[in-house]
XYZ file of C-alpha atoms in Angstrom:
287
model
C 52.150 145.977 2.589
C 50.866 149.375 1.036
C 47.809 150.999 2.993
C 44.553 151.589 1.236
C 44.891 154.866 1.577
C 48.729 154.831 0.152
C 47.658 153.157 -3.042
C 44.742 155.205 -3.514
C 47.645 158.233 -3.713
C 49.825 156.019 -5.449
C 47.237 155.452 -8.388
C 46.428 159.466 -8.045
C 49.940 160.484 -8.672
C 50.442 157.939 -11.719
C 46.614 159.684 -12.943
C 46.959 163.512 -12.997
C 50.738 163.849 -11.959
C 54.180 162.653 -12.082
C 56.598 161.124 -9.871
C 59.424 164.381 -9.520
C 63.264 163.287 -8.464
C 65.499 165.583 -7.925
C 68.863 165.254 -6.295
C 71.814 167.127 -6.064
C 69.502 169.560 -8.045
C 70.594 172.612 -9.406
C 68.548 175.988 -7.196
C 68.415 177.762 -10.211
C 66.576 175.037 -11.956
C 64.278 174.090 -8.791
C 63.771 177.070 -6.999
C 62.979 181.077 -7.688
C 63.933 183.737 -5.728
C 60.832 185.951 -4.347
C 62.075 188.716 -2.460
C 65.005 190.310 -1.014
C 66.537 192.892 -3.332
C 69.841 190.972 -3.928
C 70.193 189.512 -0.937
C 69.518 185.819 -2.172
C 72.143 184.653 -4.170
C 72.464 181.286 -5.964
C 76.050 180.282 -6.238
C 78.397 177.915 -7.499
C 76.987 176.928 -10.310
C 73.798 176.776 -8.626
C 74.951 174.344 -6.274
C 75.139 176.784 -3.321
C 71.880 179.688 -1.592
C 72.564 182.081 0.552
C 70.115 184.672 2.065
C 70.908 187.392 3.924
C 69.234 189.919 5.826
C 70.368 193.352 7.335
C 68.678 195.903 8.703
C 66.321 197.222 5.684
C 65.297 194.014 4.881
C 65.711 189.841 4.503
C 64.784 187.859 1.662
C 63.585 184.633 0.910
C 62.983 181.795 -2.379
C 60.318 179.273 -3.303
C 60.046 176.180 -5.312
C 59.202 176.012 -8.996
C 57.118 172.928 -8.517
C 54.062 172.257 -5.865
C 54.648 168.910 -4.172
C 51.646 167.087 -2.630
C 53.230 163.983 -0.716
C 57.062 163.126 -0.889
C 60.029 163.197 1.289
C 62.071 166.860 1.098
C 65.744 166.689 1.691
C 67.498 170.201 2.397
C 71.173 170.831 4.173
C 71.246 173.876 6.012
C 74.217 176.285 7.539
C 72.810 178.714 10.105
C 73.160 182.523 10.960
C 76.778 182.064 13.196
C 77.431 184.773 16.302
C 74.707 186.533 17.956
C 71.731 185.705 15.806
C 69.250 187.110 18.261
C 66.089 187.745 16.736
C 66.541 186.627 13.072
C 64.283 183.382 11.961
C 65.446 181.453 9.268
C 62.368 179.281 7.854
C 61.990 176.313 5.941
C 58.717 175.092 4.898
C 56.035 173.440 2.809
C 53.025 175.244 2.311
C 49.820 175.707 0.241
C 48.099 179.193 -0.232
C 44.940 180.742 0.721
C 42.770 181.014 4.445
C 42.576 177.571 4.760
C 46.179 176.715 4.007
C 48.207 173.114 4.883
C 51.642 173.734 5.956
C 54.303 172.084 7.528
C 57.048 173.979 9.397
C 60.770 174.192 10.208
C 61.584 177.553 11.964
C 64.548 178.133 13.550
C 64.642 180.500 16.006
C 68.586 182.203 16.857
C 69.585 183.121 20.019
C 72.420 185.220 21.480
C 76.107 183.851 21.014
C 76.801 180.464 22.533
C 73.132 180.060 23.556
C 71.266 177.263 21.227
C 69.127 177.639 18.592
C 65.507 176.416 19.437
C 64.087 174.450 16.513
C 60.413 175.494 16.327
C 58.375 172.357 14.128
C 54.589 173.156 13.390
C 51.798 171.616 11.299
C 49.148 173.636 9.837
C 46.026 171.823 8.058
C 42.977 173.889 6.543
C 44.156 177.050 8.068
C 44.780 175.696 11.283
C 48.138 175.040 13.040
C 48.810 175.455 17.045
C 50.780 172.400 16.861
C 54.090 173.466 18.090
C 57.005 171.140 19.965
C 60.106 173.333 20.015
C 63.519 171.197 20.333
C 67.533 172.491 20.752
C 69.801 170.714 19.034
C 72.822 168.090 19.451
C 75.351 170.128 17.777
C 76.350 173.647 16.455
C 74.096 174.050 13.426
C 76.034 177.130 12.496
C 79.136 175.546 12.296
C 78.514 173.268 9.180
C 75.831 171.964 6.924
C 72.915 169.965 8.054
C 70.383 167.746 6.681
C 66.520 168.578 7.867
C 63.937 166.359 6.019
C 60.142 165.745 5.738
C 58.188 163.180 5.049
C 55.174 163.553 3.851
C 52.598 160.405 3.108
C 49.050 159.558 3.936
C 49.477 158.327 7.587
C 51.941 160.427 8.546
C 54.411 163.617 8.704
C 58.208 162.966 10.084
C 60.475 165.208 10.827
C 64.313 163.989 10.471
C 67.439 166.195 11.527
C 70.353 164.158 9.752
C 68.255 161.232 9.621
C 67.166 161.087 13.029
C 63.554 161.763 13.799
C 62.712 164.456 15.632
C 58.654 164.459 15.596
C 56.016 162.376 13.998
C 52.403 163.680 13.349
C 50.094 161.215 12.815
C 46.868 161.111 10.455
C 43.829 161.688 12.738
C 41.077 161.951 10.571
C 39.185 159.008 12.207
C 38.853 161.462 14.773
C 37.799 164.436 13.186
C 40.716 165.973 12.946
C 41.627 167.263 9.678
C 45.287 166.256 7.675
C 47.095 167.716 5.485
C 46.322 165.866 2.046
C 44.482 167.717 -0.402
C 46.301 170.806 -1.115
C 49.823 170.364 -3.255
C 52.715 172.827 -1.494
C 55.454 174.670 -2.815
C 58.965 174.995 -0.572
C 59.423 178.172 1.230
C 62.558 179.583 2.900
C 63.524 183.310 4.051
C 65.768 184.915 6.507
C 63.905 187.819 8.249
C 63.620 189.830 11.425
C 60.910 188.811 14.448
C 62.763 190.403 17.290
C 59.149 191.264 18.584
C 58.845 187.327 19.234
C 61.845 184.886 18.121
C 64.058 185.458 21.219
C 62.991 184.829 24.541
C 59.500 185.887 23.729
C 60.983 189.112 22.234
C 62.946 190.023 24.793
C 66.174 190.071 23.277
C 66.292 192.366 20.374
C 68.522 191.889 17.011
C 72.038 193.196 16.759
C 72.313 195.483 14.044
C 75.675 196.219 14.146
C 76.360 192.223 13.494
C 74.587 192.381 10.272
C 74.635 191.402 7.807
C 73.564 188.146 8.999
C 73.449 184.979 6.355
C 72.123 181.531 5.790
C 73.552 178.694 3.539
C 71.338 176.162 1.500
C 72.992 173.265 -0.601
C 72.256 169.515 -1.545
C 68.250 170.321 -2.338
C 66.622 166.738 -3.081
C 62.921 165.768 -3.642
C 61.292 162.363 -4.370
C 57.207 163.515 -4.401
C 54.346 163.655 -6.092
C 54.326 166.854 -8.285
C 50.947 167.656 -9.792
C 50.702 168.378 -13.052
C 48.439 168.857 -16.056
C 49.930 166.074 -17.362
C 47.225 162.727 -17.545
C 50.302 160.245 -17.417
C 53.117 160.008 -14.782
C 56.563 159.440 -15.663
C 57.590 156.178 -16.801
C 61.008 157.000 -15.435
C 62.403 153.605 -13.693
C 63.717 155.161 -10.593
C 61.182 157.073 -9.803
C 58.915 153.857 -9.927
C 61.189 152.311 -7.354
C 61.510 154.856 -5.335
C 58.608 155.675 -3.524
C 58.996 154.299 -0.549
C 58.036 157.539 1.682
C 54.253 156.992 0.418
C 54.392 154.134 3.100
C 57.384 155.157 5.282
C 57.227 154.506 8.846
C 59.316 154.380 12.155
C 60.805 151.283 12.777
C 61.674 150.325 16.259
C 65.043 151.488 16.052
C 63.849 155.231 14.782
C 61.210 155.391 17.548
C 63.828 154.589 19.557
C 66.021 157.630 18.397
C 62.606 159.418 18.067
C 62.443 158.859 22.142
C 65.694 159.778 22.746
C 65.225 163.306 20.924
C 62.216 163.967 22.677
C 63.673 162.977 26.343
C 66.283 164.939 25.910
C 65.877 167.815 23.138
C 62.471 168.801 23.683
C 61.934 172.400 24.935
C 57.944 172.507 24.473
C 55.161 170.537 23.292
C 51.724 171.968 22.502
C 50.368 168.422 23.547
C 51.393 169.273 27.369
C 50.951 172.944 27.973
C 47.680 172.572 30.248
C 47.831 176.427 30.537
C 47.368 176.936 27.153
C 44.385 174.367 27.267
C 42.883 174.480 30.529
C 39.536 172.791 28.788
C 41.553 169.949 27.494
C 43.838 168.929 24.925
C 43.597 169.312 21.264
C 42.318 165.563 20.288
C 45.170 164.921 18.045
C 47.388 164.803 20.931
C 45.562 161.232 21.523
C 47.451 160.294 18.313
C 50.475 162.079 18.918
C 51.963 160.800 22.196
């Protein structure tokens, strides 16, 4: 049964917005290229992104549409070799001081080390809510799926359908959630050799540049805002919002477990160092 809180969106979206679906969608009809000189390139058709980065700069693209609540699909090929230093980022995010955002980051490493996948959620202006994971595979060696869902309750973060990290709504608490503010889709390729590696330790390669990203099979079922006063009466996407109450069953908290046991390389929740007074209060939620 839908939450109060899930209709109350549901009625929203059907009042000053419309449903958006969008899969196997074209990046030149969902996405704009912001920066990078010619090193972004959409491809086949527009079935295919790539950005690149080399020594004078990276480059990066954003989504036509602002999303507010949905579940993002995105397959992604990483930066092969020694990737040392490069971050290749793939996020939602809202604009201004007291931004919402919700982060994939992934963070290369020298050749036949593995990639750490850096997660964070960010909600008026405030993130700090890092878990870092590796990876079960080679994500450099073919294309792979990393979602989000987004909905009232919660934020879930899937790596080819498995979850990876759930945040939880804790509002009752004080803390604040990211709800409000619709986001757009970020991605770039760019240098943070003072940082990515080994807390900067390990500086990029230049001579292995240029170094390149792949992007195909972009979907979106969300809530796109609009000035529109009607949604659309489109029958799928009436029948396909299922994310605005999605969940973790007890298999996916299994595999949620599992990931976490095994995959997880830090968790802001358990770094008493970093807060020797306590832990942030959403980490009550969170466990």
């Amino acid at each position: 049964m839908a939450s109060s809180s899930s209709k109350l969106v549901l009625v929203m979206c059907f009042m000053i917005s419309a449903f958006g679906i969008a899969i196997g969608a074209k990046f030149d009809q969902e996405f704009d290229i912001t920066w990078g000189d010619g090193r972004a390139k959409i491809l086949n058709n527009g079935d295919l992104l790539t950005l690149s980065l080399d020594k004078i700069s990276g480059s990066g693209f954003q989504s036509k549409n602002e999303y507010l609540f949905g579940k993002i699909d995105m397959q992604l090929k990483l930066v092969p070799g020694n990737s040392a230093g490069t971050v290749t980022a793939y996020y939602l995010s809202s604009q201004g001081p007291t931004h919402d955002e919700i982060d994939f980051e992934f963070l290369g490493n020298l050749s036949g080390d593995p990639y750490t996948l850096h997660t964070n959620v960010f909600s008026q202006g405030k993130g700090n809510r890092e878990q870092q994971f590796h990876l079960w595979f080679d994500p450099t060696a073919d294309f792979h799926t990393y979602s989000i869902t987004w909905n009232p309750q919660r934020i879930i973060f899937y790596v080819d359908g498995t979850p990876i990290r759930e945040y939880k709504n804790s509002e009752s608490i004080g803390v604040s959630y990211p709800k409000n503010q619709p986001m757009r889709i970020y991605s770039s390729l760019w240098n943070a050799d003072d940082w990515a590696t080994r807390g900067g330790l390990v500086k990029t390669d230049w001579s292995q540049a240029p170094f390149s990203a792949s992007y195909r099979n972009f979907s979106a079922n969300a809530c796109i805002p609009t000035s529109s006063s009607s949604c659309s009466s489109n029958s799928a996407a009436s029948t396909s919002n299922s994310w605005l109450n999605e969940e973790l069953d007890n298999t996916s908290q299994e595999r949620l477990k599992w990931v976490q046991k095994n995959y997880m390389v830090y968790d802001y929740c358990t770094d008493s160092k970093r807060f020797p007074q306590g832990f942030p209060a959403d980490c009550v939620q969170n466990i």
